[in-house]
mmCIF file of C-alpha atoms in Angstrom:
data_model
loop_
_atom_site.group_PDB
_atom_site.id
_atom_site.type_symbol
_atom_site.label_atom_id
_atom_site.label_comp_id
_atom_site.label_asym_id
_atom_site.label_seq_id
_atom_site.Cartn_x
_atom_site.Cartn_y
_atom_site.Cartn_z
ATOM 1 C CA MET A 719 0.000 0.000 0.000
ATOM 2 C CA ASP A 720 1.450 3.334 -1.077
ATOM 3 C CA LEU A 721 1.045 6.256 1.310
ATOM 4 C CA TYR A 722 0.371 9.855 0.426
ATOM 5 C CA GLU A 723 3.221 12.251 1.096
ATOM 6 C CA HIS A 724 1.531 13.679 4.182
ATOM 7 C CA GLN A 725 1.068 10.157 5.604
ATOM 8 C CA ALA A 726 4.694 9.287 4.890
ATOM 9 C CA ARG A 727 5.949 12.447 6.565
ATOM 10 C CA GLU A 728 3.885 11.629 9.666
ATOM 11 C CA LEU A 729 5.719 8.302 9.944
ATOM 12 C CA LEU A 730 9.031 10.078 9.483
ATOM 13 C CA HIS A 731 8.143 12.693 12.094
ATOM 14 C CA HIS A 732 7.027 10.113 14.662
ATOM 15 C CA ASN A 733 10.359 8.343 14.240
ATOM 16 C CA GLY A 734 12.454 11.439 14.820
ATOM 17 C CA VAL A 735 13.121 12.616 11.263
ATOM 18 C CA LEU A 736 12.815 16.385 10.905
ATOM 19 C CA VAL A 737 10.082 17.539 8.505
ATOM 20 C CA PRO A 738 8.691 21.024 7.818
ATOM 21 C CA ARG A 739 5.501 22.085 9.591
ATOM 22 C CA ALA A 740 2.504 21.417 7.389
ATOM 23 C CA GLU A 741 -1.268 20.953 7.262
ATOM 24 C CA VAL A 742 -3.431 18.940 4.864
ATOM 25 C CA VAL A 743 -6.622 20.580 3.554
ATOM 26 C CA ASP A 744 -9.262 19.893 0.932
ATOM 27 C CA THR A 745 -10.541 23.401 0.141
ATOM 28 C CA ALA A 746 -8.900 26.589 -1.069
ATOM 29 C CA GLU A 747 -10.305 28.514 1.909
ATOM 30 C CA ALA A 748 -8.751 26.048 4.313
ATOM 31 C CA ALA A 749 -5.430 26.445 2.496
ATOM 32 C CA ARG A 750 -5.552 30.197 3.152
ATOM 33 C CA ALA A 751 -6.231 29.629 6.857
ATOM 34 C CA ALA A 752 -3.400 27.092 7.061
ATOM 35 C CA ALA A 753 -1.011 29.545 5.393
ATOM 36 C CA GLU A 754 -1.905 32.183 7.969
ATOM 37 C CA ARG A 755 -1.087 29.747 10.792
ATOM 38 C CA LEU A 756 2.190 28.724 9.132
ATOM 39 C CA GLY A 757 3.499 32.256 8.696
ATOM 40 C CA GLY A 758 2.114 33.365 5.334
ATOM 41 C CA ARG A 759 4.629 32.138 2.789
ATOM 42 C CA VAL A 760 4.015 28.440 2.053
ATOM 43 C CA VAL A 761 4.410 25.633 -0.459
ATOM 44 C CA ILE A 762 1.205 24.070 -1.848
ATOM 45 C CA LYS A 763 1.710 20.401 -2.750
ATOM 46 C CA ALA A 764 -0.836 18.152 -4.476
ATOM 47 C CA GLN A 765 -1.446 14.915 -2.570
ATOM 48 C CA VAL A 766 -1.571 12.124 -5.134
ATOM 49 C CA LYS A 767 0.106 8.725 -5.185
ATOM 50 C CA THR A 768 2.324 9.332 -8.179
ATOM 51 C CA GLY A 769 5.556 11.064 -9.052
ATOM 52 C CA GLY A 770 6.096 14.047 -11.315
ATOM 53 C CA ARG A 771 3.838 16.398 -9.354
ATOM 54 C CA GLY A 772 6.142 19.346 -9.772
ATOM 55 C CA LYS A 773 6.448 18.949 -13.544
ATOM 56 C CA ALA A 774 2.645 18.692 -13.768
ATOM 57 C CA GLY A 775 2.125 21.937 -11.857
ATOM 58 C CA GLY A 776 1.103 20.265 -8.608
ATOM 59 C CA VAL A 777 3.768 21.905 -6.419
ATOM 60 C CA LYS A 778 3.787 25.694 -6.156
ATOM 61 C CA LEU A 779 5.192 28.360 -3.852
ATOM 62 C CA ALA A 780 2.696 30.925 -2.529
ATOM 63 C CA ASP A 781 4.014 34.190 -1.103
ATOM 64 C CA ASP A 782 1.055 34.963 1.180
ATOM 65 C CA PRO A 783 -2.280 33.486 2.359
ATOM 66 C CA ALA A 784 -4.208 35.043 -0.525
ATOM 67 C CA ALA A 785 -1.833 33.449 -3.024
ATOM 68 C CA ALA A 786 -2.101 30.172 -1.124
ATOM 69 C CA GLU A 787 -5.876 30.187 -1.566
ATOM 70 C CA LEU A 788 -5.599 30.955 -5.292
ATOM 71 C CA THR A 789 -2.905 28.316 -5.832
ATOM 72 C CA ALA A 790 -4.824 25.658 -3.917
ATOM 73 C CA ARG A 791 -7.933 26.397 -5.968
ATOM 74 C CA ARG A 792 -5.946 25.807 -9.157
ATOM 75 C CA ILE A 793 -4.380 22.552 -7.938
ATOM 76 C CA LEU A 794 -7.441 20.984 -6.297
ATOM 77 C CA GLY A 795 -9.322 18.944 -8.879
ATOM 78 C CA MET A 796 -6.493 18.844 -11.401
ATOM 79 C CA GLY A 797 -5.422 15.506 -12.886
ATOM 80 C CA ILE A 798 -1.866 14.235 -12.525
ATOM 81 C CA LYS A 799 -1.052 11.017 -14.392
ATOM 82 C CA GLY A 800 -4.620 9.800 -14.037
ATOM 83 C CA HIS A 801 -4.926 10.801 -10.361
ATOM 84 C CA THR A 802 -7.341 13.552 -9.312
ATOM 85 C CA VAL A 803 -6.110 15.924 -6.604
ATOM 86 C CA HIS A 804 -8.573 15.901 -3.702
ATOM 87 C CA ARG A 805 -6.234 17.352 -1.057
ATOM 88 C CA VAL A 806 -3.193 19.576 -0.845
ATOM 89 C CA MET A 807 -0.509 19.893 1.763
ATOM 90 C CA VAL A 808 0.297 23.423 2.897
ATOM 91 C CA ALA A 809 3.885 23.413 4.152
ATOM 92 C CA GLU A 810 6.286 26.000 5.471
ATOM 93 C CA PRO A 811 9.192 26.679 3.070
ATOM 94 C CA VAL A 812 12.756 25.757 3.973
ATOM 95 C CA GLU A 813 15.964 27.590 3.123
ATOM 96 C CA VAL A 814 17.894 24.846 1.331
ATOM 97 C CA ALA A 815 21.672 24.749 1.165
ATOM 98 C CA ARG A 816 22.011 21.245 -0.294
ATOM 99 C CA GLU A 817 19.725 18.535 -1.714
ATOM 100 C CA MET A 818 20.370 14.795 -1.434
ATOM 101 C CA TYR A 819 18.593 11.469 -1.970
ATOM 102 C CA LEU A 820 18.208 8.640 0.540
ATOM 103 C CA GLY A 821 16.109 5.509 0.473
ATOM 104 C CA PHE A 822 15.748 1.905 1.585
ATOM 105 C CA THR A 823 14.075 -0.764 -0.498
ATOM 106 C CA LEU A 824 13.669 -4.529 -0.500
ATOM 107 C CA ASP A 825 15.967 -6.490 -2.803
ATOM 108 C CA ARG A 826 13.853 -9.614 -3.293
ATOM 109 C CA ALA A 827 16.341 -11.401 -5.527
ATOM 110 C CA ALA A 828 19.143 -11.099 -2.983
ATOM 111 C CA GLY A 829 16.938 -11.645 0.074
ATOM 112 C CA ARG A 830 18.105 -8.453 1.768
ATOM 113 C CA PHE A 831 17.500 -4.732 1.886
ATOM 114 C CA LEU A 832 19.233 -2.131 -0.204
ATOM 115 C CA ALA A 833 20.193 1.376 0.835
ATOM 116 C CA ILE A 834 20.325 3.877 -2.024
ATOM 117 C CA ALA A 835 22.074 7.186 -1.450
ATOM 118 C CA SER A 836 23.115 10.074 -3.652
ATOM 119 C CA ALA A 837 24.507 13.539 -3.141
ATOM 120 C CA GLU A 838 22.244 14.624 -6.031
ATOM 121 C CA GLY A 839 18.639 14.915 -4.846
ATOM 122 C CA GLY A 840 15.558 16.812 -5.916
ATOM 123 C CA MET A 841 14.917 14.854 -9.120
ATOM 124 C CA GLU A 842 13.908 11.318 -10.062
ATOM 125 C CA ILE A 843 16.681 8.998 -8.884
ATOM 126 C CA GLU A 844 16.265 7.064 -12.164
ATOM 127 C CA GLU A 845 17.271 10.207 -14.049
ATOM 128 C CA VAL A 846 20.384 10.613 -11.904
ATOM 129 C CA ALA A 847 21.289 6.942 -12.322
ATOM 130 C CA ALA A 848 20.870 7.146 -16.105
ATOM 131 C CA ARG A 849 22.862 10.366 -16.433
ATOM 132 C CA ARG A 850 25.582 9.664 -13.873
ATOM 133 C CA PRO A 851 25.378 6.094 -12.517
ATOM 134 C CA GLU A 852 28.463 6.631 -10.393
ATOM 135 C CA ALA A 853 26.528 9.284 -8.421
ATOM 136 C CA VAL A 854 24.100 6.718 -7.002
ATOM 137 C CA ALA A 855 25.440 4.350 -4.326
ATOM 138 C CA ARG A 856 23.728 1.037 -3.595
ATOM 139 C CA ILE A 857 24.688 -0.575 -0.301
ATOM 140 C CA ALA A 858 23.405 -4.000 0.759
ATOM 141 C CA VAL A 859 21.908 -4.226 4.245
ATOM 142 C CA ASP A 860 21.649 -7.566 6.037
ATOM 143 C CA PRO A 861 18.228 -7.691 7.777
ATOM 144 C CA ALA A 862 19.767 -9.539 10.712
ATOM 145 C CA GLY A 863 22.424 -6.907 11.295
ATOM 146 C CA GLY A 864 20.308 -3.890 10.421
ATOM 147 C CA VAL A 865 21.658 -0.364 10.224
ATOM 148 C CA THR A 866 24.099 0.226 13.035
ATOM 149 C CA GLU A 867 25.950 3.477 13.558
ATOM 150 C CA ALA A 868 28.845 2.053 11.554
ATOM 151 C CA LYS A 869 26.553 0.905 8.748
ATOM 152 C CA ALA A 870 24.889 4.328 8.617
ATOM 153 C CA ALA A 871 28.322 5.950 8.315
ATOM 154 C CA GLU A 872 29.159 3.531 5.477
ATOM 155 C CA ILE A 873 25.956 4.459 3.623
ATOM 156 C CA ALA A 874 26.578 8.182 4.073
ATOM 157 C CA ALA A 875 30.168 7.920 2.853
ATOM 158 C CA ALA A 876 29.259 5.795 -0.168
ATOM 159 C CA GLY A 877 26.562 8.232 -1.249
ATOM 160 C CA GLY A 878 28.591 11.367 -0.622
ATOM 161 C CA LEU A 879 26.273 12.497 2.171
ATOM 162 C CA PRO A 880 27.624 14.496 5.129
ATOM 163 C CA ARG A 881 28.373 12.673 8.399
ATOM 164 C CA GLU A 882 25.507 14.581 10.022
ATOM 165 C CA THR A 883 23.022 12.431 8.079
ATOM 166 C CA THR A 884 23.928 9.181 9.859
ATOM 167 C CA GLU A 885 21.292 9.579 12.571
ATOM 168 C CA THR A 886 18.624 10.295 9.940
ATOM 169 C CA ILE A 887 19.740 7.184 8.047
ATOM 170 C CA ARG A 888 19.236 5.065 11.163
ATOM 171 C CA ARG A 889 15.815 6.586 11.796
ATOM 172 C CA LEU A 890 14.713 5.858 8.234
ATOM 173 C CA TRP A 891 15.731 2.248 8.798
ATOM 174 C CA THR A 892 13.503 2.226 11.885
ATOM 175 C CA VAL A 893 10.588 3.473 9.780
ATOM 176 C CA LEU A 894 11.207 0.641 7.295
ATOM 177 C CA THR A 895 11.407 -2.154 9.852
ATOM 178 C CA ALA A 896 8.948 -0.983 12.519
ATOM 179 C CA HIS A 897 6.192 -0.285 9.995
ATOM 180 C CA ASP A 898 6.723 -3.273 7.666
ATOM 181 C CA ALA A 899 7.599 -1.092 4.700
ATOM 182 C CA LEU A 900 8.942 -2.272 1.362
ATOM 183 C CA LEU A 901 10.196 1.196 0.431
ATOM 184 C CA VAL A 902 11.125 4.300 2.379
ATOM 185 C CA GLU A 903 12.413 7.181 0.270
ATOM 186 C CA VAL A 904 13.260 10.794 0.994
ATOM 187 C CA ASN A 905 13.847 13.021 -2.015
ATOM 188 C CA PRO A 906 15.077 15.523 -1.364
ATOM 189 C CA LEU A 907 16.738 15.117 1.994
ATOM 190 C CA VAL A 908 18.186 18.584 2.533
ATOM 191 C CA VAL A 909 20.715 20.430 4.580
ATOM 192 C CA THR A 910 19.166 23.764 5.520
ATOM 193 C CA ARG A 911 21.106 27.015 5.692
ATOM 194 C CA ASP A 912 21.306 26.641 9.462
ATOM 195 C CA GLY A 913 22.688 23.092 9.167
ATOM 196 C CA ALA A 914 19.590 21.012 9.976
ATOM 197 C CA ILE A 915 18.901 17.720 8.144
ATOM 198 C CA VAL A 916 15.277 17.874 6.949
ATOM 199 C CA ALA A 917 13.096 15.554 4.844
ATOM 200 C CA LEU A 918 11.262 17.763 2.339
ATOM 201 C CA ASP A 919 9.392 14.906 0.692
ATOM 202 C CA GLY A 920 8.740 11.303 1.608
ATOM 203 C CA LYS A 921 7.514 8.170 -0.085
ATOM 204 C CA VAL A 922 6.574 5.006 1.810
ATOM 205 C CA THR A 923 5.203 1.728 0.463
ATOM 206 C CA LEU A 924 3.871 -0.702 3.075
ATOM 207 C CA ASP A 925 3.855 -4.490 2.713
ATOM 208 C CA GLY A 926 0.196 -5.490 2.472
ATOM 209 C CA ASN A 927 1.047 -8.969 3.774
ATOM 210 C CA ALA A 928 1.808 -7.423 7.186
ATOM 211 C CA ARG A 929 -1.600 -5.768 7.610
ATOM 212 C CA PHE A 930 -2.589 -8.276 10.313
ATOM 213 C CA ARG A 931 0.037 -6.843 12.672
ATOM 214 C CA GLN A 932 -0.342 -3.183 11.710
ATOM 215 C CA PRO A 933 -3.876 -2.140 12.823
ATOM 216 C CA SER A 934 -3.072 1.539 12.326
ATOM 217 C CA TRP A 935 -2.978 1.002 8.566
ATOM 218 C CA ASP A 936 -6.764 0.984 8.344
ATOM 219 C CA ALA A 937 -6.794 4.704 9.116
ATOM 220 C CA ALA A 938 -4.168 5.354 6.415
ATOM 221 C CA ASP A 939 -5.900 3.313 3.720
ATOM 222 C CA ASP A 940 -8.230 5.624 1.807
ATOM 223 C CA ARG A 941 -9.122 3.322 -1.063
ATOM 224 C CA ALA A 942 -12.763 4.069 -0.317
ATOM 225 C CA ARG A 943 -12.196 7.537 -1.854
ATOM 226 C CA ASP A 944 -12.285 5.818 -5.261
ATOM 227 C CA PRO A 945 -15.422 3.638 -5.473
ATOM 228 C CA LEU A 946 -13.795 1.227 -7.942
ATOM 229 C CA GLU A 947 -10.815 0.636 -5.670
ATOM 230 C CA ALA A 948 -13.172 0.213 -2.713
ATOM 231 C CA ARG A 949 -15.138 -2.429 -4.637
ATOM 232 C CA ALA A 950 -11.916 -4.188 -5.597
ATOM 233 C CA ALA A 951 -10.716 -4.229 -1.991
ATOM 234 C CA ALA A 952 -14.043 -5.666 -0.811
ATOM 235 C CA ALA A 953 -13.813 -8.404 -3.453
ATOM 236 C CA GLY A 954 -10.190 -9.173 -2.618
ATOM 237 C CA LEU A 955 -8.927 -8.124 -6.050
ATOM 238 C CA GLY A 956 -5.506 -6.604 -6.710
ATOM 239 C CA TYR A 957 -6.655 -3.491 -8.573
ATOM 240 C CA VAL A 958 -4.920 -0.182 -9.239
ATOM 241 C CA LYS A 959 -6.532 2.541 -11.360
ATOM 242 C CA LEU A 960 -4.047 3.986 -13.856
ATOM 243 C CA GLY A 961 -6.194 6.448 -15.791
ATOM 244 C CA GLY A 962 -5.828 5.169 -19.348
ATOM 245 C CA GLN A 963 -8.340 3.784 -21.832
ATOM 246 C CA VAL A 964 -7.521 0.046 -22.106
ATOM 247 C CA GLY A 965 -8.719 -2.017 -19.173
ATOM 248 C CA VAL A 966 -6.269 -4.829 -18.382
ATOM 249 C CA ILE A 967 -7.067 -8.095 -16.582
ATOM 250 C CA GLY A 968 -4.622 -10.959 -16.142
ATOM 251 C CA ASN A 969 -3.754 -13.816 -13.826
ATOM 252 C CA GLY A 970 -0.483 -13.165 -12.055
ATOM 253 C CA ALA A 971 1.279 -9.888 -11.367
ATOM 254 C CA GLY A 972 4.127 -10.612 -13.776
ATOM 255 C CA LEU A 973 1.773 -11.324 -16.663
ATOM 256 C CA VAL A 974 -0.292 -8.217 -15.918
ATOM 257 C CA MET A 975 2.822 -6.023 -15.785
ATOM 258 C CA SER A 976 4.007 -7.442 -19.112
ATOM 259 C CA THR A 977 0.574 -6.811 -20.600
ATOM 260 C CA LEU A 978 0.675 -3.173 -19.447
ATOM 261 C CA ASP A 979 4.020 -2.743 -21.197
ATOM 262 C CA VAL A 980 2.772 -4.323 -24.428
ATOM 263 C CA VAL A 981 -0.380 -2.173 -24.418
ATOM 264 C CA ALA A 982 1.758 0.945 -23.935
ATOM 265 C CA GLY A 983 4.032 -0.239 -26.743
ATOM 266 C CA CYS A 984 0.991 -0.300 -29.021
ATOM 267 C CA GLY A 985 0.407 3.393 -28.371
ATOM 268 C CA ALA A 986 -2.403 3.078 -25.811
ATOM 269 C CA ARG A 987 -2.567 3.860 -22.098
ATOM 270 C CA PRO A 988 -3.592 1.101 -19.669
ATOM 271 C CA ALA A 989 -6.606 2.027 -17.557
ATOM 272 C CA ASP A 990 -5.768 -0.263 -14.660
ATOM 273 C CA PHE A 991 -3.721 -3.058 -13.186
ATOM 274 C CA LEU A 992 -6.023 -5.963 -12.252
ATOM 275 C CA ASP A 993 -4.572 -9.290 -11.154
ATOM 276 C CA ILE A 994 -7.234 -11.965 -10.628
ATOM 277 C CA GLY A 995 -4.616 -14.303 -9.175
ATOM 278 C CA GLY A 996 -3.219 -17.702 -10.027
ATOM 279 C CA GLY A 997 -6.161 -19.690 -8.714
ATOM 280 C CA ALA A 998 -9.028 -17.397 -9.592
ATOM 281 C CA SER A 999 -12.522 -18.844 -9.946
ATOM 282 C CA ALA A 1000 -15.150 -17.988 -12.524
ATOM 283 C CA GLN A 1001 -16.754 -15.692 -9.941
ATOM 284 C CA VAL A 1002 -13.500 -13.772 -9.448
ATOM 285 C CA MET A 1003 -13.230 -13.337 -13.208
ATOM 286 C CA ALA A 1004 -16.801 -12.082 -13.322
ATOM 287 C CA ASP A 1005 -16.186 -9.644 -10.457
ATOM 288 C CA GLY A 1006 -13.047 -8.309 -12.105
ATOM 289 C CA LEU A 1007 -14.632 -7.820 -15.493
ATOM 290 C CA SER A 1008 -17.641 -6.049 -13.996
ATOM 291 C CA LEU A 1009 -15.277 -3.740 -12.109
ATOM 292 C CA VAL A 1010 -13.246 -2.757 -15.172
ATOM 293 C CA LEU A 1011 -16.308 -2.261 -17.343
ATOM 294 C CA ASP A 1012 -17.710 0.188 -14.797
ATOM 295 C CA ASP A 1013 -14.696 2.494 -15.224
ATOM 296 C CA PRO A 1014 -15.994 5.398 -17.385
ATOM 297 C CA ASP A 1015 -12.488 5.986 -18.800
ATOM 298 C CA VAL A 1016 -12.246 2.484 -20.272
ATOM 299 C CA ARG A 1017 -12.848 2.222 -24.030
ATOM 300 C CA SER A 1018 -11.793 -1.403 -24.493
ATOM 301 C CA VAL A 1019 -10.863 -4.291 -22.218
ATOM 302 C CA LEU A 1020 -8.042 -6.800 -22.639
ATOM 303 C CA VAL A 1021 -8.215 -10.115 -20.763
ATOM 304 C CA ASN A 1022 -4.858 -11.898 -20.966
ATOM 305 C CA VAL A 1023 -4.780 -15.276 -19.230
ATOM 306 C CA PHE A 1024 -2.233 -18.060 -19.226
ATOM 307 C CA GLY A 1025 -4.021 -21.116 -17.895
ATOM 308 C CA GLY A 1026 -2.322 -22.922 -15.060
ATOM 309 C CA ILE A 1027 -4.092 -23.305 -11.753
ATOM 310 C CA THR A 1028 -6.694 -21.024 -13.279
ATOM 311 C CA ALA A 1029 -7.963 -23.044 -16.241
ATOM 312 C CA CYS A 1030 -8.917 -21.067 -19.327
ATOM 313 C CA ASP A 1031 -12.410 -22.584 -19.466
ATOM 314 C CA ALA A 1032 -13.065 -21.228 -15.953
ATOM 315 C CA VAL A 1033 -12.004 -17.791 -17.151
ATOM 316 C CA ALA A 1034 -14.325 -18.065 -20.146
ATOM 317 C CA ASP A 1035 -17.163 -19.166 -17.848
ATOM 318 C CA GLY A 1036 -16.492 -16.091 -15.708
ATOM 319 C CA ILE A 1037 -16.698 -13.822 -18.739
ATOM 320 C CA VAL A 1038 -20.007 -15.380 -19.788
ATOM 321 C CA ARG A 1039 -21.336 -15.052 -16.233
ATOM 322 C CA ALA A 1040 -20.322 -11.375 -16.099
ATOM 323 C CA LEU A 1041 -22.086 -10.694 -19.386
ATOM 324 C CA ASP A 1042 -25.287 -12.194 -17.941
ATOM 325 C CA THR A 1043 -25.435 -9.316 -15.462
ATOM 326 C CA VAL A 1044 -23.492 -6.533 -17.204
ATOM 327 C CA THR A 1045 -24.464 -4.986 -20.514
ATOM 328 C CA LEU A 1046 -21.318 -5.007 -22.610
ATOM 329 C CA THR A 1047 -21.012 -1.658 -24.373
ATOM 330 C CA LYS A 1048 -17.232 -1.702 -24.816
ATOM 331 C CA PRO A 1049 -15.180 -4.113 -26.943
ATOM 332 C CA LEU A 1050 -13.586 -7.006 -25.063
ATOM 333 C CA VAL A 1051 -10.436 -8.683 -26.391
ATOM 334 C CA VAL A 1052 -9.578 -12.070 -24.883
ATOM 335 C CA ARG A 1053 -6.361 -14.009 -25.205
ATOM 336 C CA LEU A 1054 -6.377 -17.473 -23.641
ATOM 337 C CA ASP A 1055 -3.392 -19.810 -23.600
ATOM 338 C CA GLY A 1056 -2.342 -22.779 -21.509
ATOM 339 C CA ASN A 1057 -4.528 -25.154 -19.489
ATOM 340 C CA ASN A 1058 -7.869 -25.833 -21.233
ATOM 341 C CA ALA A 1059 -7.303 -22.961 -23.671
ATOM 342 C CA ALA A 1060 -9.114 -24.669 -26.549
ATOM 343 C CA ARG A 1061 -12.143 -25.329 -24.364
ATOM 344 C CA GLY A 1062 -12.161 -21.719 -23.166
ATOM 345 C CA ARG A 1063 -11.978 -20.390 -26.720
ATOM 346 C CA ALA A 1064 -14.856 -22.667 -27.706
ATOM 347 C CA ILE A 1065 -17.001 -21.300 -24.867
ATOM 348 C CA LEU A 1066 -16.414 -17.746 -26.040
ATOM 349 C CA GLY A 1067 -16.997 -18.781 -29.635
ATOM 350 C CA GLN A 1068 -20.380 -20.226 -28.714
ATOM 351 C CA LEU A 1069 -21.213 -16.964 -26.939
ATOM 352 C CA ALA A 1070 -20.947 -15.239 -30.323
ATOM 353 C CA HIS A 1071 -21.098 -11.773 -28.792
ATOM 354 C CA PRO A 1072 -20.409 -9.033 -31.367
ATOM 355 C CA LEU A 1073 -18.183 -7.079 -28.954
ATOM 356 C CA VAL A 1074 -16.083 -10.051 -27.819
ATOM 357 C CA HIS A 1075 -12.902 -10.548 -29.862
ATOM 358 C CA GLN A 1076 -10.380 -13.352 -29.463
ATOM 359 C CA ALA A 1077 -6.645 -13.222 -30.207
ATOM 360 C CA ASP A 1078 -4.003 -15.953 -30.278
ATOM 361 C CA THR A 1079 -1.039 -13.945 -28.964
ATOM 362 C CA MET A 1080 -0.456 -11.273 -26.339
ATOM 363 C CA ASP A 1081 0.971 -8.879 -28.938
ATOM 364 C CA GLY A 1082 -2.000 -9.398 -31.205
ATOM 365 C CA ALA A 1083 -4.484 -8.969 -28.360
ATOM 366 C CA ALA A 1084 -2.822 -5.764 -27.154
ATOM 367 C CA ALA A 1085 -2.717 -4.317 -30.658
ATOM 368 C CA ARG A 1086 -6.399 -5.091 -31.180
ATOM 369 C CA ALA A 1087 -7.399 -3.597 -27.793
ATOM 370 C CA ALA A 1088 -5.377 -0.457 -28.527
ATOM 371 C CA GLU A 1089 -6.977 -0.149 -31.958
ATOM 372 C CA LEU A 1090 -10.473 -0.525 -30.510
ATOM 373 C CA ALA A 1091 -9.763 2.079 -27.810
ATOM 374 C CA ALA A 1092 -8.497 4.658 -30.298
#
């Protein structure tokens, strides 16, 4: 579960990391009042779970409360990479002397954590790594040993960060481990003109598998704000709204991610990530299809299934069941391969629905879905 910036900064603050004073509001009038309490001059930051807010116009400096109200009014309701801004954070500005990057993430392949540090912060770390790979240090962290004072000093030195950041490094590690996070990132981590180490922005991704031991997460999870994501959560579906026009359904996260890439390669934008799982039943398929079809942004739907535990005939049965209760008004492209694929294709062939198209390959299915969404 990804957190909003204001939720991430609360975790940082509660674990001793310095952050600027800030308030979160959902109206322009409230932004003006918050600016007055914070001293007048403030930064207005869109609260959406995506990067690139600044480039999209979602982060602006306001010189006084009146400007804060006007700026908030412009940002509230705007769309950023398919996400609508419902709230803004009003934060006090900081006099920055130096910007850096610091993060911890899980290295699944190596079975350990990875610290990533760079003396060049304030931009996407991928951009820094592509432009100057030597400027980004990656330091393995053994979960059993954790981040000791010596390890924090090693991370700071490798990334070119000042020695004064070592305590912040250790506190970020505490955020990662105490809150079952998969990613904790601060960009930029800054040195202020008076020498303080302050986190200006924070990103935290929590491990959903640890929800049973983190009861406080329920208050942080606002999926109910989007009715489709709320429905998906209630049905136990792994759904993320992406804002494009081609709805994507697959069985298995890897297959769904590959399908998203192929759809994008065909010149279309995926509308969602929906993984029905490796052992999904016909009912799960029906629930997922109904969910995607109810997205008003969707112009076509691509179902890409490789039959294994989930047999292709069960997927086809789920599609037929969904179409018994949902009026199909958008074209549906289905690619079935693997276990019982021939039987599944026959079921859809017998359906003979004019809006249901079948394809033999993932590339062909993606191209057809993109064409139908155009």
